Short mmCIF file of C-alpha atoms in Angstrom, two decimals:
data_model
loop_
_atom_site.label_atom_id
_atom_site.label_comp_id
_atom_site.label_asym_id
_atom_site.label_seq_id
_atom_site.Cartn_x
_atom_site.Cartn_y
_atom_site.Cartn_z
CA UNK A 1 301.48 -37.99 274.06
CA UNK A 2 302.58 -37.80 270.40
CA UNK A 3 305.31 -35.31 269.61
CA UNK A 4 304.02 -32.12 268.05
CA UNK A 5 305.50 -31.42 264.61
CA UNK A 6 305.07 -27.64 264.81
CA UNK A 7 308.01 -25.48 263.77
CA UNK A 8 307.95 -22.73 266.40
CA UNK A 9 309.92 -20.36 264.15
CA UNK A 10 307.16 -20.63 261.53
CA UNK A 11 304.55 -19.97 264.20
CA UNK A 12 306.46 -16.84 265.24
CA UNK A 13 306.58 -15.70 261.59
CA UNK A 14 302.83 -16.28 261.32
CA UNK A 15 302.25 -14.23 264.48
CA UNK A 16 304.16 -11.31 262.93
CA UNK A 17 302.37 -11.56 259.55
CA UNK A 18 298.90 -11.87 261.08
CA UNK A 19 299.59 -8.95 263.41
CA UNK A 20 300.59 -6.80 260.44
CA UNK A 21 297.42 -7.72 258.53
CA UNK A 22 295.23 -6.97 261.53
CA UNK A 23 296.90 -3.58 262.10
CA UNK A 24 296.43 -2.36 258.52
CA UNK A 25 294.52 0.94 258.32
CA UNK A 26 291.03 0.69 256.86
CA UNK A 27 288.51 3.24 255.63
CA UNK A 28 284.76 2.74 255.37
CA UNK A 29 282.39 5.15 253.62
CA UNK A 30 278.76 5.07 254.79
CA UNK A 31 276.25 6.48 252.29
CA UNK A 32 272.82 7.18 253.78
CA UNK A 33 269.68 7.24 251.66
CA UNK A 34 267.38 9.82 253.37
CA UNK A 35 264.40 7.51 252.76
CA UNK A 36 265.95 4.55 254.61
CA UNK A 37 264.11 3.45 257.74
CA UNK A 38 265.27 4.76 261.10
CA UNK A 39 265.70 1.22 262.40
CA UNK A 40 268.06 0.35 259.54
CA UNK A 41 270.05 3.57 259.90
CA UNK A 42 270.40 3.07 263.66
CA UNK A 43 271.50 -0.55 263.26
CA UNK A 44 274.19 0.30 260.69
CA UNK A 45 275.48 3.29 262.67
CA UNK A 46 275.72 1.09 265.77
CA UNK A 47 277.59 -1.58 263.78
CA UNK A 48 280.19 0.82 262.43
CA UNK A 49 281.16 2.52 265.66
CA UNK A 50 284.80 1.47 265.42
CA UNK A 51 286.53 0.04 268.45
CA UNK A 52 290.10 0.40 267.18
CA UNK A 53 292.33 3.24 266.06
CA UNK A 54 293.13 1.62 262.71
CA UNK A 55 289.66 2.22 261.21
CA UNK A 56 288.36 5.48 259.77
CA UNK A 57 284.63 5.84 259.10
CA UNK A 58 283.16 8.71 257.11
CA UNK A 59 279.55 9.27 256.13
CA UNK A 60 277.62 11.19 253.52
CA UNK A 61 273.91 11.66 252.80
CA UNK A 62 272.77 10.66 249.32
CA UNK A 63 271.03 13.73 247.95
CA UNK A 64 270.41 14.48 244.27
CA UNK A 65 273.81 13.40 243.01
CA UNK A 66 276.24 10.57 243.52
CA UNK A 67 278.90 11.39 246.13
CA UNK A 68 282.59 11.25 245.27
CA UNK A 69 284.16 8.07 246.66
CA UNK A 70 287.65 8.73 248.09
CA UNK A 71 290.27 6.59 246.35
CA UNK A 72 291.69 5.19 249.59
CA UNK A 73 288.30 3.76 250.61
CA UNK A 74 288.27 0.02 251.35
CA UNK A 75 284.51 -0.47 251.62
CA UNK A 76 281.36 1.47 250.75
CA UNK A 77 278.19 0.60 252.68
CA UNK A 78 275.02 2.15 251.25
CA UNK A 79 272.06 2.27 253.61
CA UNK A 80 269.24 1.95 251.12
CA UNK A 81 265.73 3.28 250.95
CA UNK A 82 263.74 4.21 247.85
CA UNK A 83 266.37 6.20 245.95
CA UNK A 84 267.17 4.98 242.46
CA UNK A 85 270.65 6.47 242.73
CA UNK A 86 271.80 3.51 244.81
CA UNK A 87 273.00 1.59 241.78
CA UNK A 88 274.94 4.63 240.59
CA UNK A 89 276.76 4.79 243.93
CA UNK A 90 277.73 1.12 243.58
CA UNK A 91 278.99 1.79 240.05
CA UNK A 92 281.00 4.83 241.20
CA UNK A 93 282.68 2.75 243.90
CA UNK A 94 283.44 -0.12 241.53
CA UNK A 95 285.08 2.30 239.10
CA UNK A 96 287.73 2.76 241.81
CA UNK A 97 287.81 -1.02 242.53
CA UNK A 98 286.13 -0.40 245.89
CA UNK A 99 283.67 -3.10 247.06
CA UNK A 100 280.21 -1.63 247.62
CA UNK A 101 277.14 -3.15 249.24
CA UNK A 102 273.58 -1.86 249.44
CA UNK A 103 271.95 -2.74 252.76
CA UNK A 104 268.15 -2.75 252.74
CA UNK A 105 265.63 -3.74 255.38
CA UNK A 106 263.40 -6.60 254.38
CA UNK A 107 259.87 -5.43 253.68
CA UNK A 108 260.45 -1.83 254.73
CA UNK A 109 262.65 -0.14 252.18
CA UNK A 110 262.50 -0.17 248.41
CA UNK A 111 258.87 -0.14 247.20
CA UNK A 112 257.90 -0.98 250.77
CA UNK A 113 254.16 -1.03 250.01
CA UNK A 114 254.74 -4.31 248.19
CA UNK A 115 257.08 -5.67 250.90
CA UNK A 116 259.59 -6.71 248.26
CA UNK A 117 262.74 -8.69 248.92
CA UNK A 118 266.32 -8.16 247.79
CA UNK A 119 265.68 -10.42 244.78
CA UNK A 120 262.78 -8.20 243.66
CA UNK A 121 264.92 -5.12 244.24
CA UNK A 122 267.66 -6.50 242.01
CA UNK A 123 265.19 -7.62 239.34
CA UNK A 124 263.50 -4.22 239.22
CA UNK A 125 266.75 -2.34 238.73
CA UNK A 126 268.58 -4.92 236.63
CA UNK A 127 268.92 -2.96 233.39
CA UNK A 128 271.20 0.06 233.59
CA UNK A 129 269.56 3.38 232.79
CA UNK A 130 266.13 1.78 232.46
CA UNK A 131 263.30 2.87 234.71
CA UNK A 132 261.67 -0.16 236.39
CA UNK A 133 257.91 -0.32 236.14
CA UNK A 134 255.87 -1.49 239.08
CA UNK A 135 252.11 -1.39 239.46
CA UNK A 136 250.22 -0.74 242.64
CA UNK A 137 252.86 1.25 244.54
CA UNK A 138 252.87 4.72 245.95
CA UNK A 139 256.29 5.43 244.50
CA UNK A 140 257.24 6.90 241.14
CA UNK A 141 260.52 5.33 240.05
CA UNK A 142 263.07 7.45 238.25
CA UNK A 143 265.91 6.46 235.97
CA UNK A 144 268.69 4.65 237.80
CA UNK A 145 271.57 2.27 237.20
CA UNK A 146 270.86 -1.38 237.92
CA UNK A 147 271.98 -3.19 241.07
CA UNK A 148 273.18 -6.78 240.94
CA UNK A 149 271.82 -9.11 243.59
CA UNK A 150 275.40 -9.85 244.67
CA UNK A 151 275.70 -6.21 245.83
CA UNK A 152 272.61 -6.42 248.05
CA UNK A 153 272.23 -7.47 251.66
CA UNK A 154 268.63 -7.84 252.81
CA UNK A 155 268.48 -7.57 256.61
CA UNK A 156 265.59 -8.84 258.70
CA UNK A 157 265.74 -6.56 261.72
CA UNK A 158 262.44 -7.72 263.20
CA UNK A 159 263.61 -11.31 263.60
CA UNK A 160 264.95 -13.00 266.71
CA UNK A 161 268.43 -13.68 265.34
CA UNK A 162 271.24 -13.24 267.85
CA UNK A 163 273.35 -11.85 265.01
CA UNK A 164 271.10 -9.70 262.77
CA UNK A 165 274.15 -8.32 260.93
CA UNK A 166 275.63 -11.76 260.19
CA UNK A 167 274.73 -11.53 256.49
CA UNK A 168 276.43 -8.16 256.14
CA UNK A 169 279.49 -9.45 258.00
CA UNK A 170 279.68 -12.46 255.68
CA UNK A 171 279.44 -10.20 252.61
CA UNK A 172 282.34 -8.09 253.87
CA UNK A 173 284.47 -11.15 254.65
CA UNK A 174 283.93 -12.52 251.15
CA UNK A 175 284.34 -9.26 249.25
CA UNK A 176 287.08 -7.40 251.15
CA UNK A 177 289.65 -10.19 251.71
CA UNK A 178 292.71 -7.91 251.92
CA UNK A 179 291.34 -5.94 254.88
CA UNK A 180 289.02 -8.42 256.55
CA UNK A 181 291.24 -8.93 259.62
CA UNK A 182 291.61 -5.18 260.07
CA UNK A 183 287.86 -4.62 259.66
CA UNK A 184 287.04 -7.44 262.09
CA UNK A 185 289.30 -5.83 264.67
CA UNK A 186 287.38 -2.56 264.32
CA UNK A 187 283.81 -3.85 263.94
CA UNK A 188 282.74 -6.78 266.16
CA UNK A 189 279.84 -7.91 263.93
CA UNK A 190 282.39 -9.09 261.34
CA UNK A 191 284.27 -11.34 263.77
CA UNK A 192 282.07 -14.44 263.87
CA UNK A 193 281.56 -14.62 260.07
CA UNK A 194 285.31 -14.23 259.53
CA UNK A 195 286.16 -16.90 262.11
CA UNK A 196 283.72 -19.29 260.42
CA UNK A 197 285.22 -18.52 257.00
CA UNK A 198 288.75 -19.17 258.30
CA UNK A 199 287.55 -22.48 259.75
CA UNK A 200 286.01 -23.55 256.43
CA UNK A 201 289.07 -22.58 254.39
CA UNK A 202 291.53 -24.36 256.66
CA UNK A 203 289.34 -27.46 256.90
CA UNK A 204 289.23 -27.73 253.10
CA UNK A 205 292.99 -27.19 252.83
CA UNK A 206 293.82 -29.81 255.44
CA UNK A 207 291.39 -32.32 253.96
CA UNK A 208 293.16 -31.88 250.61
CA UNK A 209 296.58 -32.29 252.25
CA UNK A 210 295.42 -35.51 253.92
CA UNK A 211 294.26 -36.78 250.53
CA UNK A 212 297.48 -35.97 248.67
CA UNK A 213 300.09 -37.31 251.11
CA UNK A 214 300.31 -41.11 251.04
CA UNK A 215 303.20 -41.65 253.47
CA UNK A 216 301.81 -41.92 257.04
CA UNK A 217 302.77 -38.87 259.09
CA UNK A 218 304.16 -36.91 256.12
CA UNK A 219 301.16 -34.60 256.16
CA UNK A 220 301.36 -33.78 259.87
CA UNK A 221 303.76 -30.79 259.74
CA UNK A 222 301.68 -29.03 257.07
CA UNK A 223 298.35 -29.81 258.73
CA UNK A 224 299.65 -28.75 262.15
CA UNK A 225 301.06 -25.48 260.80
CA UNK A 226 297.79 -24.70 259.01
CA UNK A 227 295.88 -25.36 262.21
CA UNK A 228 298.27 -23.16 264.18
CA UNK A 229 297.83 -20.32 261.69
CA UNK A 230 294.06 -20.74 261.83
CA UNK A 231 294.03 -20.54 265.63
CA UNK A 232 296.25 -17.43 265.50
CA UNK A 233 293.97 -15.78 262.94
CA UNK A 234 290.90 -16.54 265.03
CA UNK A 235 292.68 -15.07 268.06
CA UNK A 236 293.47 -11.93 266.03
CA UNK A 237 289.84 -11.72 264.87
CA UNK A 238 288.71 -11.56 268.50
CA UNK A 239 291.16 -8.82 269.40
CA UNK A 240 294.01 -10.80 270.95
CA UNK A 241 297.46 -9.26 270.63
CA UNK A 242 299.85 -11.07 268.31
CA UNK A 243 302.78 -11.83 270.62
CA UNK A 244 304.68 -14.81 272.06
CA UNK A 245 301.87 -15.49 274.53
CA UNK A 246 299.89 -16.93 271.61
CA UNK A 247 302.40 -19.78 271.20
CA UNK A 248 301.17 -21.39 274.42
CA UNK A 249 297.59 -21.14 273.19
CA UNK A 250 298.46 -22.64 269.83
CA UNK A 251 300.24 -25.61 271.40
CA UNK A 252 297.39 -26.20 273.84
CA UNK A 253 294.59 -25.92 271.29
CA UNK A 254 296.31 -28.00 268.60
CA UNK A 255 297.14 -30.73 271.12
CA UNK A 256 293.62 -32.09 270.72
CA UNK A 257 294.27 -32.72 267.04
CA UNK A 258 297.39 -34.83 267.43
CA UNK A 259 295.57 -37.71 269.09
CA UNK A 260 293.15 -37.81 266.16
CA UNK A 261 295.98 -37.99 263.64
CA UNK A 262 297.69 -40.74 265.67
CA UNK A 263 294.47 -42.75 265.43
CA UNK A 264 294.35 -42.06 261.68
CA UNK A 265 297.84 -43.53 261.23
CA UNK A 266 296.76 -46.58 263.23
CA UNK A 267 293.68 -47.08 261.04
CA UNK A 268 295.66 -46.69 257.83
CA UNK A 269 298.22 -49.21 259.06
CA UNK A 270 295.43 -51.80 259.48
CA UNK A 271 293.84 -51.19 256.08
CA UNK A 272 296.23 -49.25 253.79
CA UNK A 273 293.79 -49.36 250.88
CA UNK A 274 291.42 -47.08 252.83
CA UNK A 275 294.05 -44.49 253.68
CA UNK A 276 292.81 -42.19 250.92
CA UNK A 277 289.46 -41.92 252.73
CA UNK A 278 290.49 -42.05 256.40
CA UNK A 279 293.34 -39.53 256.45
CA UNK A 280 291.54 -36.57 254.81
CA UNK A 281 288.40 -37.23 256.87
CA UNK A 282 290.34 -37.15 260.13
CA UNK A 283 292.40 -34.13 259.03
CA UNK A 284 289.26 -32.20 258.11
CA UNK A 285 287.22 -33.20 261.17
CA UNK A 286 290.12 -32.49 263.53
CA UNK A 287 290.61 -29.07 261.97
CA UNK A 288 286.94 -28.13 262.12
CA UNK A 289 286.67 -29.37 265.70
CA UNK A 290 289.69 -27.28 266.61
CA UNK A 291 288.19 -24.22 264.90
CA UNK A 292 284.85 -24.55 266.68
CA UNK A 293 286.56 -24.95 270.04
CA UNK A 294 288.86 -21.97 269.37
CA UNK A 295 285.93 -19.75 268.31
CA UNK A 296 284.03 -20.65 271.49
CA UNK A 297 287.15 -20.02 273.55
CA UNK A 298 287.91 -16.57 272.13
CA UNK A 299 284.28 -15.46 271.96
CA UNK A 300 284.19 -16.04 275.71
CA UNK A 301 287.38 -13.96 276.07
CA UNK A 302 289.28 -17.11 277.05
CA UNK A 303 292.26 -17.11 279.35
CA UNK A 304 295.23 -19.47 279.40
CA UNK A 305 293.88 -21.54 282.30
CA UNK A 306 290.94 -22.66 280.15
CA UNK A 307 293.01 -24.09 277.31
CA UNK A 308 293.03 -27.64 278.62
CA UNK A 309 289.25 -27.62 278.22
CA UNK A 310 289.65 -26.40 274.64
CA UNK A 311 292.01 -29.26 273.78
CA UNK A 312 289.49 -31.71 275.24
CA UNK A 313 286.72 -30.13 273.16
CA UNK A 314 288.80 -30.55 270.00
CA UNK A 315 289.20 -34.27 270.60
CA UNK A 316 285.51 -34.61 271.47
CA UNK A 317 284.30 -32.78 268.35
CA UNK A 318 286.56 -34.86 266.09
CA UNK A 319 285.77 -38.16 267.82
CA UNK A 320 282.68 -39.12 265.72
CA UNK A 321 284.72 -39.26 262.50
CA UNK A 322 287.52 -41.20 264.17
CA UNK A 323 284.98 -43.65 265.61
CA UNK A 324 283.43 -44.14 262.18
CA UNK A 325 286.89 -44.84 260.81
CA UNK A 326 287.51 -47.45 263.49
CA UNK A 327 284.15 -49.09 262.73
CA UNK A 328 284.98 -49.06 259.02
CA UNK A 329 288.34 -50.73 259.63
CA UNK A 330 286.70 -53.31 261.89
CA UNK A 331 284.11 -54.16 259.25
CA UNK A 332 286.70 -54.49 256.50
CA UNK A 333 288.99 -56.67 258.64
CA UNK A 334 286.04 -58.87 259.68
CA UNK A 335 284.93 -59.21 256.08
CA UNK A 336 288.43 -60.11 254.92
CA UNK A 337 288.77 -62.69 257.71
CA UNK A 338 285.43 -64.25 256.83
CA UNK A 339 286.49 -64.78 253.23
CA UNK A 340 289.80 -66.43 254.14
#
């Protein structure tokens, strides 16, 4: 088995840093529009029942004026109905640099008689302080501040999705980066979107590292450390404590990636001119395979005895790219031989 170029001291430092990020206090303000549907209100309340002591959730009903947003708020979630004050609440939050999202239910909230989507909602309220005009509805719009589409999440609660709040979770991950680990610890619906985002980011980083480093093996310490950090972050997302026990998991999960990189070095040695294509492809595929396996492992509340299966999954998920690389090398070598 290839030696593993992971600096354990750096892994320990990452464990400490990730633990600190996950334990940061967070505050969420829920603003309820009285005209929002009961199904939407119930779904959001259920989502924000915090499961950790680091999160603080407060709520307020949107009446005839915009509520005051506390300065220490990390996120404002507005449960939207027909009120045209929703855009004003977003603006009030953004004045304090607080991310704010308006959650509406597809077809059952704003101008529900027309079953309008989030795009229509944004278009109708686009111009600040301009009353939108809409024919054929039972509602009489008032004057309200516009809402950008980027501040809207349009949930389809009647669908058969296993994760109906996935879109909201993704919005939070992308717009509250400094507290996303803390929020994922408190609110389970954020965990899968955050794990997927971490997988994408690390895959891109490792692909770039594989492209930049030309000396075989020189990229391995950086790629391995990035993968270790990713696995630790995914573990933190799913509520695992950040302690020395994680080192065993990191070594077991990343083991599946070392075989892939050994194959990459072998391929590059055969056809050096293709190293620029092979190395980043293997680095990226190995990282994504590792991420998928780790997500599955922690979503199933994995235990240490199952880690050998995870390592096997990593190798299996990365195998198609490695096989393509081997085929590519074989074709090039055959072609070169035929022309000699």
